[in-house]
Tab-separated table of C-alpha atoms in Angstrom:
chain	number	residue	atom	x	y	z
A	1	MET	CA	88.854	-12.489	161.663
A	2	THR	CA	91.360	-9.651	161.354
A	3	THR	CA	92.280	-8.032	164.663
A	4	ASP	CA	91.398	-4.337	165.016
A	5	LEU	CA	93.054	-2.496	167.913
A	6	SER	CA	91.736	0.953	166.991
A	7	HIS	CA	89.453	0.869	170.047
A	8	LEU	CA	92.516	0.326	172.260
A	9	ILE	CA	95.456	2.113	170.648
A	10	LYS	CA	94.344	5.722	170.279
A	11	ALA	CA	96.082	8.832	168.995
A	12	TYR	CA	98.302	9.365	172.047
A	13	ASP	CA	98.302	6.220	174.158
A	14	VAL	CA	96.885	2.760	174.743
A	15	ARG	CA	93.782	2.575	176.915
A	16	GLY	CA	90.956	0.086	177.308
A	17	THR	CA	89.080	-2.288	179.568
A	18	VAL	CA	90.703	-5.364	181.104
A	19	PRO	CA	90.631	-8.162	180.031
A	20	ASP	CA	88.353	-7.858	177.002
A	21	GLN	CA	90.351	-5.103	175.280
A	22	LEU	CA	93.701	-5.198	177.074
A	23	ASN	CA	95.031	-8.503	178.388
A	24	PRO	CA	98.425	-10.265	178.612
A	25	GLN	CA	98.249	-11.577	175.043
A	26	VAL	CA	97.597	-8.092	173.675
A	27	ALA	CA	100.207	-6.532	175.972
A	28	LYS	CA	102.847	-9.004	174.747
A	29	ALA	CA	102.026	-8.208	171.119
A	30	ILE	CA	102.296	-4.465	171.823
A	31	GLY	CA	105.621	-5.029	173.574
A	32	ALA	CA	106.959	-6.940	170.575
A	33	ALA	CA	105.717	-4.214	168.226
A	34	PHE	CA	107.207	-1.444	170.386
A	35	ALA	CA	110.553	-3.248	170.309
A	36	ARG	CA	110.665	-3.355	166.520
A	37	THR	CA	109.074	0.037	165.843
A	38	VAL	CA	110.849	2.245	168.392
A	39	VAL	CA	113.341	0.495	170.653
A	40	LEU	CA	115.620	-1.445	168.290
A	41	PRO	CA	115.747	1.286	165.619
A	42	GLU	CA	116.640	3.878	168.274
A	43	ALA	CA	119.349	1.678	169.744
A	44	SER	CA	120.897	0.929	166.355
A	45	GLY	CA	120.423	4.178	164.528
A	46	GLY	CA	117.934	2.519	162.190
A	47	ALA	CA	118.931	-1.139	161.708
A	48	ASP	CA	116.754	-3.735	163.396
A	49	ASP	CA	119.656	-6.168	163.698
A	50	ALA	CA	121.899	-3.897	165.778
A	51	PRO	CA	124.645	-5.639	167.725
A	52	GLY	CA	124.243	-3.308	170.746
A	53	ARG	CA	121.880	-4.000	173.635
A	54	ALA	CA	118.613	-2.089	173.682
A	55	ARG	CA	116.802	-1.314	176.943
A	56	VAL	CA	113.318	-0.208	177.961
A	57	VAL	CA	112.225	1.039	181.385
A	58	VAL	CA	108.732	-0.077	182.452
A	59	GLY	CA	106.580	1.018	185.383
A	60	HIS	CA	102.958	0.714	186.503
A	61	ASP	CA	100.418	2.415	188.735
A	62	MET	CA	98.342	0.910	191.557
A	63	ARG	CA	95.818	-0.968	189.404
A	64	ASP	CA	95.584	-4.680	190.174
A	65	SER	CA	95.970	-5.590	186.501
A	66	GLY	CA	99.301	-3.758	186.189
A	67	PRO	CA	101.899	-6.373	187.206
A	68	GLU	CA	100.506	-9.129	184.950
A	69	LEU	CA	100.346	-6.765	181.981
A	70	VAL	CA	103.877	-5.527	182.655
A	71	ASP	CA	105.191	-9.094	182.699
A	72	ALA	CA	103.523	-9.883	179.369
A	73	PHE	CA	104.743	-6.634	177.779
A	74	ALA	CA	108.254	-7.370	179.043
A	75	ALA	CA	108.091	-10.852	177.497
A	76	GLY	CA	107.320	-9.305	174.113
A	77	LEU	CA	110.366	-7.081	174.504
A	78	THR	CA	112.799	-9.700	175.763
A	79	GLU	CA	111.879	-12.171	173.018
A	80	ALA	CA	112.844	-9.437	170.569
A	81	GLY	CA	116.259	-9.136	172.245
A	82	VAL	CA	115.498	-6.057	174.365
A	83	ASP	CA	116.531	-5.734	178.010
A	84	VAL	CA	113.826	-4.568	180.408
A	85	VAL	CA	114.321	-2.476	183.532
A	86	ARG	CA	111.238	-2.793	185.740
A	87	ILE	CA	110.811	0.058	188.220
A	88	GLY	CA	107.548	-1.200	189.714
A	89	LEU	CA	105.068	1.222	191.238
A	90	CYS	CA	105.584	4.760	189.961
A	91	SER	CA	103.814	7.871	188.777
A	92	THR	CA	103.789	8.689	185.087
A	93	ASP	CA	106.246	11.520	185.639
A	94	GLY	CA	108.365	9.056	187.615
A	95	LEU	CA	108.515	6.899	184.491
A	96	TYR	CA	109.404	9.948	182.389
A	97	HIS	CA	112.207	10.750	184.818
A	98	ALA	CA	113.566	7.211	184.549
A	99	SER	CA	113.409	7.359	180.742
A	100	GLY	CA	115.202	10.704	180.750
A	101	ALA	CA	117.805	9.810	183.363
A	102	LEU	CA	118.623	6.420	181.830
A	103	GLY	CA	118.360	7.648	178.245
A	104	VAL	CA	116.114	4.764	177.159
A	105	PRO	CA	112.545	4.362	175.871
A	106	GLY	CA	109.821	3.776	178.434
A	107	ALA	CA	106.367	2.345	178.998
A	108	MET	CA	104.007	3.355	181.794
A	109	PHE	CA	101.053	1.101	182.541
A	110	THR	CA	98.230	3.369	183.678
A	111	ALA	CA	94.741	4.494	182.760
A	112	SER	CA	95.090	7.731	184.730
A	113	HIS	CA	91.696	8.580	186.268
A	114	ASN	CA	89.640	5.953	184.413
A	115	PRO	CA	87.703	3.398	186.518
A	116	ALA	CA	89.368	0.269	187.892
A	117	VAL	CA	88.342	-1.939	184.973
A	118	TYR	CA	90.590	0.126	182.674
A	119	ASN	CA	94.306	0.035	182.110
A	120	GLY	CA	96.595	1.385	179.437
A	121	ILE	CA	100.132	2.175	178.319
A	122	LYS	CA	101.872	5.502	177.778
A	123	LEU	CA	104.884	4.941	175.547
A	124	CYS	CA	107.873	7.218	175.133
A	125	ARG	CA	111.164	7.282	173.290
A	126	ALA	CA	114.494	7.788	175.022
A	127	GLY	CA	114.582	11.021	176.967
A	128	ALA	CA	110.815	10.850	177.621
A	129	ARG	CA	110.010	12.007	174.076
A	130	PRO	CA	106.380	11.172	173.266
A	131	VAL	CA	105.171	8.353	171.049
A	132	GLY	CA	101.913	9.347	169.358
A	133	GLN	CA	99.928	8.513	166.257
A	134	ASP	CA	102.386	10.323	163.989
A	135	SER	CA	105.542	9.343	165.841
A	136	GLY	CA	105.338	5.552	165.962
A	137	LEU	CA	102.062	4.575	167.637
A	138	ALA	CA	100.228	3.882	164.382
A	139	GLU	CA	102.998	1.489	163.366
A	140	VAL	CA	102.944	-0.154	166.807
A	141	ARG	CA	99.245	-0.770	166.337
A	142	ARG	CA	99.690	-2.160	162.815
A	143	LEU	CA	102.405	-4.600	163.879
A	144	ALA	CA	100.574	-5.677	167.058
A	145	GLU	CA	97.430	-6.451	165.052
A	146	GLY	CA	99.506	-8.588	162.702
A	147	TYR	CA	101.175	-10.429	165.583
A	148	LEU	CA	97.797	-11.237	167.143
A	149	ASP	CA	96.544	-12.585	163.816
A	150	ASP	CA	99.634	-14.408	162.570
A	151	GLY	CA	101.781	-14.999	165.634
A	152	LEU	CA	104.847	-13.274	167.003
A	153	PRO	CA	108.078	-13.150	164.983
A	154	ALA	CA	110.826	-15.620	165.753
A	155	ALA	CA	112.610	-14.867	169.009
A	156	ALA	CA	116.009	-13.187	168.906
A	157	ASP	CA	119.049	-15.444	169.137
A	158	GLU	CA	119.950	-13.737	172.400
A	159	PRO	CA	116.857	-12.841	174.445
A	160	GLY	CA	116.798	-9.749	176.595
A	161	SER	CA	117.074	-9.777	180.364
A	162	VAL	CA	114.730	-8.401	183.031
A	163	THR	CA	116.084	-6.508	186.032
A	164	ASP	CA	114.323	-4.664	188.829
A	165	ARG	CA	115.335	-1.197	189.952
A	166	ASP	CA	113.928	1.257	192.506
A	167	THR	CA	114.104	4.780	191.083
A	168	LEU	CA	111.847	6.621	193.551
A	169	ALA	CA	114.706	8.166	195.529
A	170	ASP	CA	116.445	9.292	192.329
A	171	TYR	CA	113.198	10.868	191.145
A	172	ALA	CA	112.678	12.698	194.437
A	173	THR	CA	116.287	13.892	194.554
A	174	PHE	CA	116.077	15.172	190.993
A	175	LEU	CA	112.921	17.187	191.702
A	176	ARG	CA	114.421	18.610	194.903
A	177	SER	CA	117.387	19.795	192.831
A	178	LEU	CA	115.066	21.827	190.575
A	179	VAL	CA	113.117	23.698	193.274
A	180	ASP	CA	114.647	24.516	196.648
A	181	LEU	CA	111.937	24.462	199.313
A	182	SER	CA	114.275	24.351	202.305
A	183	GLY	CA	114.116	28.097	202.981
A	184	ILE	CA	110.400	28.803	202.593
A	185	ARG	CA	108.181	29.786	205.513
A	186	PRO	CA	106.388	26.869	207.167
A	187	LEU	CA	103.294	25.805	205.239
A	188	LYS	CA	100.476	23.412	206.004
A	189	VAL	CA	99.317	21.625	202.866
A	190	VAL	CA	96.511	19.105	202.464
A	191	VAL	CA	97.207	16.615	199.670
A	192	ASP	CA	94.445	14.478	198.148
A	193	ALA	CA	96.058	11.603	196.276
A	194	GLY	CA	92.707	10.051	195.378
A	195	ASN	CA	94.162	6.605	196.217
A	196	GLY	CA	96.440	7.104	193.234
A	197	MET	CA	100.187	7.348	192.789
A	198	GLY	CA	100.463	10.660	194.618
A	199	GLY	CA	100.232	8.548	197.757
A	200	HIS	CA	103.504	6.948	196.657
A	201	THR	CA	105.387	10.016	195.445
A	202	VAL	CA	104.341	12.816	197.835
A	203	PRO	CA	105.931	11.210	200.936
A	204	ALA	CA	109.161	10.766	198.962
A	205	VAL	CA	109.351	14.248	197.440
A	206	LEU	CA	107.680	16.487	200.022
A	207	GLY	CA	108.438	14.313	203.016
A	208	THR	CA	111.294	12.121	204.191
A	209	GLY	CA	110.082	8.845	202.650
A	210	ALA	CA	113.053	8.663	200.263
A	211	GLY	CA	115.606	9.557	202.918
A	212	LEU	CA	115.778	13.248	202.018
A	213	PRO	CA	115.913	16.039	204.639
A	214	ALA	CA	112.637	17.279	206.076
A	215	LEU	CA	111.104	20.372	204.485
A	216	PRO	CA	109.173	23.128	206.319
A	217	LEU	CA	105.920	21.478	205.252
A	218	ASP	CA	103.155	19.991	207.375
A	219	VAL	CA	101.512	17.568	204.939
A	220	VAL	CA	97.981	16.424	205.794
A	221	PRO	CA	97.334	13.280	203.722
A	222	LEU	CA	94.000	12.375	202.171
A	223	TYR	CA	93.538	8.963	200.539
A	224	PHE	CA	97.221	8.049	200.280
A	225	GLU	CA	96.417	4.313	200.347
A	226	LEU	CA	97.132	2.914	196.877
A	227	ASP	CA	93.865	1.456	195.600
A	228	GLY	CA	93.051	1.206	191.906
A	229	THR	CA	89.352	0.813	192.653
A	230	PHE	CA	89.262	4.465	193.800
A	231	PRO	CA	86.983	3.800	196.799
A	232	ASN	CA	86.644	7.441	197.870
A	233	HIS	CA	86.239	9.396	194.641
A	234	GLU	CA	87.418	9.388	191.045
A	235	ALA	CA	91.046	10.506	190.789
A	236	ASN	CA	90.218	13.315	188.368
A	237	PRO	CA	90.702	16.725	190.000
A	238	LEU	CA	89.234	18.604	187.031
A	239	ASP	CA	85.754	17.388	188.034
A	240	PRO	CA	84.584	19.732	190.837
A	241	LYS	CA	82.890	16.952	192.803
A	242	ASN	CA	86.258	15.247	193.259
A	243	LEU	CA	87.635	18.321	195.041
A	244	LEU	CA	84.975	18.473	197.753
A	245	ASP	CA	86.878	16.414	200.326
A	246	LEU	CA	90.069	18.398	199.742
A	247	GLN	CA	88.271	21.729	200.011
A	248	ALA	CA	86.634	20.724	203.294
A	249	ALA	CA	89.916	19.416	204.720
A	250	VAL	CA	91.811	22.610	203.849
A	251	VAL	CA	89.295	24.674	205.813
A	252	GLU	CA	89.080	22.133	208.665
A	253	HIS	CA	92.858	22.040	209.150
A	254	ASP	CA	93.337	25.787	208.574
A	255	ALA	CA	95.817	24.869	205.841
A	256	ASP	CA	97.635	27.261	203.547
A	257	LEU	CA	96.628	25.357	200.421
A	258	GLY	CA	95.489	22.030	199.036
A	259	LEU	CA	96.855	19.866	196.224
A	260	ALA	CA	94.937	17.193	194.309
A	261	PHE	CA	96.629	14.669	192.004
A	262	ASP	CA	95.049	12.457	189.389
A	263	GLY	CA	95.469	8.680	189.332
A	264	ASP	CA	98.935	8.545	187.785
A	265	ALA	CA	99.963	11.834	189.457
A	266	ASP	CA	101.045	13.638	186.307
A	267	ARG	CA	98.390	16.345	186.824
A	268	CYS	CA	98.035	18.584	189.860
A	269	PHE	CA	95.138	20.840	190.837
A	270	VAL	CA	95.437	23.569	193.485
A	271	VAL	CA	92.967	25.098	195.973
A	272	ASP	CA	93.668	28.131	198.142
A	273	GLU	CA	93.374	28.571	201.921
A	274	HIS	CA	89.597	29.076	201.606
A	275	GLY	CA	89.228	25.853	199.628
A	276	ASP	CA	88.551	27.771	196.418
A	277	PRO	CA	90.059	26.338	193.221
A	278	VAL	CA	92.953	28.197	191.637
A	279	SER	CA	92.579	27.858	187.882
A	280	PRO	CA	95.242	25.984	185.901
A	281	SER	CA	95.682	29.175	183.862
A	282	ALA	CA	96.618	31.072	187.023
A	283	ILE	CA	99.044	28.299	187.949
A	284	THR	CA	100.500	28.445	184.422
A	285	ALA	CA	101.116	32.177	184.865
A	286	LEU	CA	102.548	31.794	188.375
A	287	VAL	CA	104.910	28.931	187.527
A	288	GLY	CA	105.725	30.377	184.113
A	289	LEU	CA	106.857	33.661	185.651
A	290	ARG	CA	109.245	31.795	187.939
A	291	GLU	CA	110.792	29.912	185.036
A	292	VAL	CA	110.901	33.006	182.824
A	293	ALA	CA	112.634	35.068	185.515
A	294	LYS	CA	115.562	32.629	185.630
A	295	GLU	CA	116.034	32.839	181.879
A	296	VAL	CA	115.721	36.619	181.674
A	297	GLU	CA	118.206	37.012	184.530
A	298	ALA	CA	120.663	34.925	182.512
A	299	GLY	CA	120.208	37.221	179.512
A	300	ARG	CA	118.052	34.850	177.467
A	301	THR	CA	114.610	35.349	175.896
A	302	PRO	CA	112.617	32.311	177.018
A	303	THR	CA	109.700	30.684	175.233
A	304	VAL	CA	106.583	29.458	177.040
A	305	ILE	CA	103.952	27.225	175.419
A	306	HIS	CA	100.251	27.410	176.269
A	307	ASN	CA	97.237	25.833	174.622
A	308	LEU	CA	94.463	27.888	173.071
A	309	ILE	CA	92.032	27.300	175.953
A	310	THR	CA	94.393	28.942	178.431
A	311	SER	CA	93.418	32.381	179.739
A	312	ARG	CA	94.594	35.455	177.861
A	313	ALA	CA	96.208	36.420	181.164
A	314	VAL	CA	98.984	33.881	180.480
A	315	PRO	CA	100.483	35.573	177.395
A	316	ASP	CA	99.772	38.963	178.989
A	317	PHE	CA	101.817	38.279	182.118
A	318	LEU	CA	104.560	36.239	180.500
A	319	GLY	CA	104.979	38.579	177.562
A	320	ALA	CA	105.317	41.528	179.941
A	321	ALA	CA	107.993	39.581	181.837
A	322	GLY	CA	110.094	39.186	178.701
A	323	ALA	CA	108.953	35.823	177.383
A	324	ARG	CA	107.920	34.767	173.912
A	325	THR	CA	104.639	32.844	174.085
A	326	VAL	CA	103.493	30.222	171.600
A	327	ARG	CA	99.849	29.146	171.371
A	328	THR	CA	99.157	25.544	170.423
A	329	ARG	CA	96.381	23.003	170.047
A	330	VAL	CA	94.931	21.116	172.995
A	331	GLY	CA	96.698	17.834	173.760
A	332	HIS	CA	99.947	16.734	175.341
A	333	SER	CA	101.514	15.547	172.097
A	334	PHE	CA	101.137	19.015	170.558
A	335	ILE	CA	102.500	20.736	173.662
A	336	LYS	CA	105.478	18.369	173.896
A	337	ALA	CA	106.285	18.772	170.211
A	338	GLN	CA	106.185	22.556	170.524
A	339	MET	CA	108.195	22.448	173.743
A	340	ALA	CA	111.038	20.591	172.039
A	341	GLU	CA	110.823	22.510	168.762
A	342	ASN	CA	111.028	25.879	170.542
A	343	ASP	CA	113.348	24.789	173.370
A	344	ALA	CA	110.607	26.180	175.616
A	345	VAL	CA	111.347	26.566	179.293
A	346	PHE	CA	107.763	25.811	180.361
A	347	GLY	CA	104.337	24.864	179.049
A	348	GLY	CA	100.869	24.807	180.577
A	349	GLU	CA	97.420	23.505	179.706
A	350	HIS	CA	93.939	24.273	181.019
A	351	SER	CA	93.715	20.588	182.015
A	352	ALA	CA	96.398	21.040	184.727
A	353	HIS	CA	99.228	19.456	182.762
A	354	TYR	CA	102.485	21.370	183.220
A	355	TYR	CA	105.628	20.788	181.130
A	356	PHE	CA	109.226	21.704	181.959
A	357	ARG	CA	112.380	21.868	179.877
A	358	ASP	CA	114.285	20.876	183.018
A	359	PHE	CA	112.122	17.733	183.166
A	360	PHE	CA	112.878	16.402	179.677
A	361	PHE	CA	110.148	18.634	178.169
A	362	ALA	CA	107.647	16.300	179.841
A	363	ASP	CA	104.709	16.955	182.136
A	364	THR	CA	104.962	16.617	185.897
A	365	GLY	CA	102.331	17.611	188.413
A	366	MET	CA	104.759	17.266	191.300
A	367	LEU	CA	107.231	19.816	189.963
A	368	ALA	CA	104.402	22.285	189.326
A	369	ALA	CA	103.211	21.762	192.916
A	370	MET	CA	106.718	22.450	194.209
A	371	HIS	CA	106.837	25.722	192.280
A	372	VAL	CA	103.510	26.752	193.833
A	373	LEU	CA	104.822	25.917	197.307
A	374	ALA	CA	108.008	27.883	196.620
A	375	ALA	CA	106.103	30.907	195.319
A	376	LEU	CA	103.701	30.888	198.262
A	377	GLY	CA	106.338	30.197	200.896
A	378	SER	CA	108.749	32.876	199.713
A	379	GLN	CA	106.365	35.752	200.451
A	380	PRO	CA	103.825	36.566	203.196
A	381	HIS	CA	100.557	36.771	201.268
A	382	PRO	CA	97.957	33.964	201.138
A	383	LEU	CA	97.434	31.900	198.012
A	384	SER	CA	94.035	33.521	197.397
A	385	ALA	CA	95.807	36.851	196.862
A	386	LEU	CA	98.256	35.304	194.401
A	387	GLY	CA	95.493	33.487	192.582
A	388	GLU	CA	93.421	36.638	192.246
A	389	MET	CA	96.426	38.478	190.825
A	390	TYR	CA	96.824	35.897	188.055
A	391	GLU	CA	93.090	35.588	187.263
A	392	PRO	CA	92.084	39.065	186.042
A	393	TYR	CA	89.463	37.764	183.622
A	394	VAL	CA	86.314	35.640	183.962
A	395	ALA	CA	86.100	32.185	182.382
A	396	SER	CA	83.206	29.797	181.866
A	397	GLY	CA	85.193	26.623	182.260
A	398	GLU	CA	84.672	23.856	179.711
A	399	ILE	CA	80.994	23.217	178.952
A	400	ASN	CA	80.098	20.088	176.999
A	401	SER	CA	76.952	19.786	174.898
A	402	THR	CA	75.705	16.528	173.426
A	403	VAL	CA	74.324	17.468	170.027
A	404	ALA	CA	72.465	15.497	167.396
A	405	ASP	CA	74.345	17.089	164.483
A	406	VAL	CA	77.757	18.529	165.349
A	407	PRO	CA	78.495	20.145	161.940
A	408	ALA	CA	75.060	21.805	161.863
A	409	ALA	CA	75.472	23.184	165.384
A	410	ARG	CA	78.887	24.565	164.538
A	411	ALA	CA	77.513	26.097	161.333
A	412	ARG	CA	74.853	27.994	163.311
A	413	VAL	CA	77.590	29.534	165.457
A	414	VAL	CA	79.681	30.471	162.416
A	415	GLU	CA	76.655	32.083	160.774
A	416	ALA	CA	75.840	34.200	163.829
A	417	TYR	CA	79.334	35.196	164.918
A	418	VAL	CA	81.287	35.252	161.666
A	419	THR	CA	79.133	35.445	158.528
A	420	GLN	CA	76.612	37.969	159.869
A	421	GLN	CA	79.420	40.125	161.235
A	422	GLY	CA	80.653	40.663	157.688
A	423	GLY	CA	84.311	40.706	158.698
A	424	GLY	CA	83.620	43.026	161.636
A	425	PRO	CA	85.722	43.422	164.782
A	426	VAL	CA	86.076	39.689	165.488
A	427	GLU	CA	89.110	37.554	164.713
A	428	VAL	CA	88.577	33.938	163.692
A	429	ASP	CA	90.991	31.023	163.604
A	430	GLU	CA	90.659	27.264	163.304
A	431	LEU	CA	93.884	26.083	164.906
A	432	ASP	CA	91.798	23.716	167.042
A	433	GLY	CA	88.064	23.940	166.518
A	434	LEU	CA	86.590	27.409	166.073
A	435	THR	CA	88.000	30.342	168.019
A	436	VAL	CA	86.210	33.688	167.750
A	437	SER	CA	87.855	36.647	169.479
A	438	HIS	CA	86.616	40.164	170.231
A	439	TRP	CA	89.586	40.830	172.510
A	440	ASP	CA	91.007	43.867	170.730
A	441	SER	CA	87.730	45.807	170.979
A	442	HIS	CA	85.312	46.644	173.777
A	443	PRO	CA	83.742	44.578	175.309
A	444	GLN	CA	86.552	42.003	175.492
A	445	TRP	CA	85.601	38.358	175.004
A	446	TRP	CA	86.602	35.223	173.123
A	447	PHE	CA	85.309	31.700	172.838
A	448	ASN	CA	86.500	28.369	171.479
A	449	LEU	CA	84.164	25.646	170.258
A	450	ARG	CA	85.768	22.239	169.687
A	451	ALA	CA	84.275	18.925	168.647
A	452	SER	CA	85.163	15.770	170.570
A	453	ASN	CA	87.164	13.201	168.621
A	454	THR	CA	85.210	10.286	170.076
A	455	GLU	CA	81.701	11.483	171.016
A	456	PRO	CA	78.933	13.687	169.512
A	457	LEU	CA	80.034	16.516	171.801
A	458	LEU	CA	80.871	20.164	171.350
A	459	ARG	CA	83.118	21.694	174.010
A	460	LEU	CA	82.730	25.411	174.713
A	461	ASN	CA	85.161	27.673	176.571
A	462	VAL	CA	84.429	31.383	177.007
A	463	GLU	CA	86.510	34.136	178.601
A	464	ALA	CA	85.705	37.830	179.027
A	465	ALA	CA	86.928	40.876	180.877
A	466	ASP	CA	83.849	40.843	183.136
A	467	GLU	CA	81.271	38.320	184.266
A	468	ASP	CA	78.208	39.850	182.586
A	469	ILE	CA	79.834	39.708	179.152
A	470	MET	CA	81.140	36.162	179.731
A	471	GLU	CA	77.649	34.964	180.708
A	472	LYS	CA	76.031	36.674	177.728
A	473	VAL	CA	78.451	35.173	175.206
A	474	ARG	CA	78.272	31.773	176.907
A	475	ASP	CA	74.471	31.704	176.872
A	476	ASP	CA	74.217	33.025	173.309
A	477	VAL	CA	76.608	30.407	171.947
A	478	LEU	CA	74.950	27.594	173.900
A	479	SER	CA	71.534	28.624	172.566
A	480	LEU	CA	72.909	28.263	169.043
A	481	VAL	CA	74.637	24.957	169.775
A	482	ARG	CA	71.747	23.240	171.500
A	483	THR	CA	68.295	22.366	170.196
A	484	HIS	CA	65.448	20.856	172.206
A	485	ASP	CA	66.875	17.386	171.473
A	486	ASP	CA	70.313	18.262	172.746
A	487	GLU	CA	71.521	18.179	176.318
A	488	GLU	CA	74.210	19.551	178.554
A	489	ARG	CA	76.970	17.265	179.738
A	490	ALA	CA	79.169	18.448	182.588
């Protein structure tokens, strides 16, 4: 039977259940395929038989299956003649830092916030450049399937070596060099690591765990114990129920703010001193303004990337500050591609991914958190005041609907909001799903309706200048999307 890894190797990464979908045999085949698709061609400038030594840096999160999978993946690389630098436990942005600092491709074994039975691999080229469906991952899948069916290629005459290296202190030092927190006013911050890799990185970066000087921060830890079974709650801060413990702890400890990281700590969510969430769009505006100010002061016109679900407040604020803003599709591969193409100083997504030119154009929740701490600690006002300033509009948040017929549901919306308007005051684009905007006329509103790539779902996001209009548009669109057989999915 021919092996099919389409259920495991997706558009942007590798992710599946262990051991039925992802196991050492599969990991070794993927390692061998990665060597021949990305690593050896990069090292040689295109020839697979390059005389120079090729290297890959490999890390893993706290999941129990990680070390065994790393060893198998490394074996696939070394048999192909590639040296492997294992950095052990790390966050995904820690792996990106190692790839960027060492100038070599990388592989991070993580399934982010997925349950314990899952694991996966995020692959990158040298300098933390992404590997996606159109930039090598499809070929990795094709070769790995062939290796599982027909066996691995003959081993290289000179196998690669495996060395171990601790890069946590280098990672922490690098981040400290990008945002100076030493002079801010004292802040108390509750951090919920969700038993994920934030419990490993926060003490190093915000504390003295990596031997760095103490900062004026009183960090109250929640669930810092590394545990890939996630015994307290899912490590996905975008789900409101996973913020409840953090919100309660912020109020209980009279803290200035709270931070929540996902399982591999590449995303960061923020709550204010009242325990109220600060939207990722507001954080995008706040952090973006800090990065833009540095560029404008140096006489440059900076570019900032934001996805199409981000609040209209983001281009409003950043454009007024002198930035050029570029709107892109949802998804980290699109953001990263646009970041590099435009030499963008910063990028933000509604999913709490934040990208920095100073961080190899890659996403890092920790650096975004440090910018928030710096912004808050450099002035006297509470975070709720800053958040309110950067959230002038009202958003629905993402609402998922399970529908029996996705194209038919979408067609009903197009008929009501586009066809029947006869080219009226709405603007329509299909950059990613269907976006209908009434922003240039009163009342101001827009919505985006996107289909899931993997499920019979339609995802709706609505924003308006006031709550009544947002609720009306939201309810009208949902009534068109859903029939009596359809259901809401949070």
